Amino acid sequence: MSQVTKRALEQSLKNLLLKKPLTKITVGDITDDCGINRMTFYYHFKDIYDLVEWSCLEDAKRALEEKKTYDTWQQGFLQIFKAVQENKPFILNVYRCVHREQVEKYLQPLVDQLLLNVINEEAMGITVRDEDKQFIAQVYSYMFIGLMLDWIKDDMHEDPQQIVEKLYKLIKGSVSMALSRFKL
């Protein structure tokens, strides 16, 4: 039941964001739209920004399901772009109302985990310290998140498929090379 309530709150927030900016939406607006009381909202989320963060993470997790290997990371990134595009009014409203660093905070753990899975798969048979793998993932994560944030800032005009293809050309084989440089 908890997930159903959270999803209902998320949908109410997304509905309201089609009508007004995030900064003008109150918890009361969300609970009225959703048909629940304020205490139920606070049982699940500490504030609206907590709901926004949860919503972003849930959308990204759904987009990344089963796309966490070396062979599927491009599809995972493309799915993130598509999930963002499908929620364009929500994402643009959030992007315009919170600091860029906050949006990075939403994306960072998911992208890091996707990349860490790819790196661990590529590191099979190579002895590399975990902190070095995490560093490599972090560097690639900054690259992807920077591209994503610039794409959002530019109103999502460029075709995500082209962005992912360019990224693939740029980094093809570089994960293996990076791992070999950190090899013990």
GROMACS .gro file of C-alpha atoms in nm:
model
  184
    1MET     CA    1   0.000   0.000   0.000
    2SER     CA    2   0.289   0.234   0.073
    3GLN     CA    3   0.414   0.224  -0.288
    4VAL     CA    4   0.062   0.289  -0.419
    5THR     CA    5   0.034   0.600  -0.200
    6LYS     CA    6   0.378   0.722  -0.304
    7ARG     CA    7   0.292   0.672  -0.672
    8ALA     CA    8  -0.036   0.861  -0.624
    9LEU     CA    9   0.151   1.151  -0.461
   10GLU     CA   10   0.405   1.146  -0.744
   11GLN     CA   11   0.130   1.159  -1.005
   12SER     CA   12  -0.041   1.448  -0.827
   13LEU     CA   13   0.287   1.638  -0.818
   14LYS     CA   14   0.342   1.574  -1.190
   15ASN     CA   15  -0.014   1.686  -1.267
   16LEU     CA   16   0.034   2.007  -1.070
   17LEU     CA   17   0.369   2.077  -1.237
   18LEU     CA   18   0.186   2.098  -1.569
   19LYS     CA   19  -0.005   2.396  -1.428
   20LYS     CA   20   0.245   2.584  -1.211
   21PRO     CA   21   0.612   2.593  -1.105
   22LEU     CA   22   0.743   2.372  -0.828
   23THR     CA   23   0.806   2.673  -0.605
   24LYS     CA   24   0.432   2.756  -0.609
   25ILE     CA   25   0.313   2.404  -0.520
   26THR     CA   26   0.234   2.325  -0.157
   27VAL     CA   27   0.192   1.996   0.025
   28GLY     CA   28  -0.174   2.093   0.060
   29ASP     CA   29  -0.204   2.124  -0.319
   30ILE     CA   30  -0.061   1.775  -0.365
   31THR     CA   31  -0.275   1.613  -0.096
   32ASP     CA   32  -0.591   1.786  -0.222
   33ASP     CA   33  -0.522   1.668  -0.576
   34CYS     CA   34  -0.445   1.319  -0.450
   35GLY     CA   35  -0.738   1.300  -0.209
   36ILE     CA   36  -0.535   1.214   0.102
   37ASN     CA   37  -0.458   1.403   0.421
   38ARG     CA   38  -0.139   1.597   0.491
   39MET     CA   39  -0.022   1.353   0.760
   40THR     CA   40  -0.020   1.071   0.503
   41PHE     CA   41   0.210   1.283   0.288
   42TYR     CA   42   0.446   1.341   0.581
   43TYR     CA   43   0.439   0.973   0.668
   44HIS     CA   44   0.608   0.906   0.331
   45PHE     CA   45   0.808   1.225   0.259
   46LYS     CA   46   0.963   1.498   0.468
   47ASP     CA   47   0.879   1.770   0.211
   48ILE     CA   48   0.804   1.829  -0.156
   49TYR     CA   49   1.171   1.809  -0.251
   50ASP     CA   50   1.193   1.466  -0.090
   51LEU     CA   51   0.902   1.359  -0.313
   52VAL     CA   52   1.079   1.510  -0.617
   53GLU     CA   53   1.398   1.320  -0.535
   54TRP     CA   54   1.211   0.994  -0.481
   55SER     CA   55   1.025   1.041  -0.810
   56CYS     CA   56   1.346   1.107  -1.005
   57LEU     CA   57   1.518   0.805  -0.854
   58GLU     CA   58   1.221   0.577  -0.918
   59ASP     CA   59   1.194   0.687  -1.282
   60ALA     CA   60   1.565   0.632  -1.335
   61LYS     CA   61   1.561   0.289  -1.164
   62ARG     CA   62   1.277   0.177  -1.392
   63ALA     CA   63   1.467   0.306  -1.693
   64LEU     CA   64   1.781   0.114  -1.595
   65GLU     CA   65   1.626  -0.224  -1.517
   66GLU     CA   66   1.841  -0.497  -1.673
   67LYS     CA   67   2.064  -0.241  -1.850
   68LYS     CA   68   2.366  -0.272  -1.624
   69THR     CA   69   2.629  -0.458  -1.822
   70TYR     CA   70   2.906  -0.363  -2.062
   71ASP     CA   71   2.690  -0.475  -2.354
   72THR     CA   72   2.381  -0.283  -2.240
   73TRP     CA   73   2.510   0.038  -2.080
   74GLN     CA   74   2.430   0.240  -2.393
   75GLN     CA   75   2.071   0.120  -2.377
   76GLY     CA   76   2.067   0.210  -2.007
   77PHE     CA   77   2.181   0.566  -2.079
   78LEU     CA   78   1.936   0.594  -2.367
   79GLN     CA   79   1.658   0.475  -2.137
   80ILE     CA   80   1.751   0.747  -1.885
   81PHE     CA   81   1.730   1.009  -2.163
   82LYS     CA   82   1.393   0.871  -2.274
   83ALA     CA   83   1.258   0.862  -1.919
   84VAL     CA   84   1.362   1.226  -1.877
   85GLN     CA   85   1.203   1.313  -2.212
   86GLU     CA   86   0.878   1.137  -2.120
   87ASN     CA   87   0.864   1.349  -1.805
   88LYS     CA   88   0.977   1.668  -1.979
   89PRO     CA   89   0.736   1.912  -1.805
   90PHE     CA   90   0.824   1.762  -1.465
   91ILE     CA   91   1.200   1.756  -1.529
   92LEU     CA   92   1.220   2.106  -1.678
   93ASN     CA   93   1.014   2.247  -1.393
   94VAL     CA   94   1.235   2.076  -1.135
   95TYR     CA   95   1.552   2.180  -1.322
   96ARG     CA   96   1.439   2.543  -1.323
   97CYS     CA   97   1.336   2.545  -0.956
   98VAL     CA   98   1.625   2.367  -0.787
   99HIS     CA   99   1.998   2.411  -0.819
  100ARG     CA  100   2.187   2.214  -1.081
  101GLU     CA  101   2.377   2.046  -0.796
  102GLN     CA  102   2.049   1.907  -0.662
  103VAL     CA  103   1.963   1.749  -0.998
  104GLU     CA  104   2.316   1.603  -1.008
  105LYS     CA  105   2.252   1.458  -0.662
  106TYR     CA  106   1.943   1.278  -0.797
  107LEU     CA  107   2.130   1.129  -1.093
  108GLN     CA  108   2.469   1.054  -0.937
  109PRO     CA  109   2.395   0.733  -0.740
  110LEU     CA  110   2.211   0.570  -1.031
  111VAL     CA  111   2.468   0.655  -1.293
  112ASP     CA  112   2.754   0.560  -1.059
  113GLN     CA  113   2.594   0.220  -0.997
  114LEU     CA  114   2.534   0.157  -1.368
  115LEU     CA  115   2.895   0.242  -1.444
  116LEU     CA  116   3.032   0.046  -1.150
  117ASN     CA  117   2.849  -0.264  -1.275
  118VAL     CA  118   3.004  -0.213  -1.621
  119ILE     CA  119   3.348  -0.156  -1.469
  120ASN     CA  120   3.325  -0.463  -1.244
  121GLU     CA  121   3.228  -0.674  -1.543
  122GLU     CA  122   3.519  -0.540  -1.746
  123ALA     CA  123   3.757  -0.592  -1.452
  124MET     CA  124   3.699  -0.970  -1.439
  125GLY     CA  125   4.041  -1.132  -1.415
  126ILE     CA  126   4.216  -0.800  -1.343
  127THR     CA  127   4.315  -0.702  -0.991
  128VAL     CA  128   4.209  -0.342  -0.935
  129ARG     CA  129   4.137  -0.179  -0.599
  130ASP     CA  130   3.769  -0.104  -0.533
  131GLU     CA  131   3.845   0.263  -0.470
  132ASP     CA  132   4.013   0.285  -0.812
  133LYS     CA  133   3.707   0.127  -0.977
  134GLN     CA  134   3.488   0.378  -0.796
  135PHE     CA  135   3.712   0.662  -0.914
  136ILE     CA  136   3.685   0.544  -1.277
  137ALA     CA  137   3.305   0.518  -1.241
  138GLN     CA  138   3.291   0.866  -1.090
  139VAL     CA  139   3.485   1.021  -1.380
  140TYR     CA  140   3.259   0.861  -1.640
  141SER     CA  141   2.957   0.955  -1.430
  142TYR     CA  142   3.054   1.324  -1.437
  143MET     CA  143   3.078   1.303  -1.814
  144PHE     CA  144   2.735   1.148  -1.855
  145ILE     CA  145   2.560   1.367  -1.599
  146GLY     CA  146   2.717   1.680  -1.751
  147LEU     CA  147   2.585   1.579  -2.094
  148MET     CA  148   2.242   1.507  -1.947
  149LEU     CA  149   2.221   1.838  -1.761
  150ASP     CA  150   2.334   2.039  -2.065
  151TRP     CA  151   2.075   1.855  -2.275
  152ILE     CA  152   1.803   1.942  -2.021
  153LYS     CA  153   1.922   2.305  -2.004
  154ASP     CA  154   1.897   2.321  -2.386
  155ASP     CA  155   1.531   2.210  -2.363
  156MET     CA  156   1.610   1.853  -2.475
  157HIS     CA  157   1.644   1.943  -2.843
  158GLU     CA  158   1.921   1.704  -2.949
  159ASP     CA  159   1.825   1.345  -3.029
  160PRO     CA  160   1.925   1.127  -2.729
  161GLN     CA  161   2.020   0.841  -2.964
  162GLN     CA  162   2.281   1.064  -3.127
  163ILE     CA  163   2.420   1.174  -2.790
  164VAL     CA  164   2.458   0.812  -2.674
  165GLU     CA  165   2.616   0.711  -3.006
  166LYS     CA  166   2.871   0.995  -2.982
  167LEU     CA  167   2.945   0.901  -2.622
  168TYR     CA  168   2.994   0.539  -2.723
  169LYS     CA  169   3.240   0.640  -2.996
  170LEU     CA  170   3.426   0.859  -2.750
  171ILE     CA  171   3.468   0.606  -2.471
  172LYS     CA  172   3.469   0.272  -2.659
  173GLY     CA  173   3.751   0.065  -2.514
  174SER     CA  174   3.854   0.333  -2.266
  175VAL     CA  175   3.712   0.151  -1.961
  176SER     CA  176   3.940  -0.145  -2.031
  177MET     CA  177   4.236   0.087  -2.082
  178ALA     CA  178   4.161   0.272  -1.758
  179LEU     CA  179   4.138  -0.055  -1.567
  180SER     CA  180   4.469  -0.173  -1.711
  181ARG     CA  181   4.632   0.151  -1.591
  182PHE     CA  182   4.509   0.087  -1.236
  183LYS     CA  183   4.599  -0.283  -1.243
  184LEU     CA  184   4.793  -0.397  -0.935
   0.00000   0.00000   0.00000
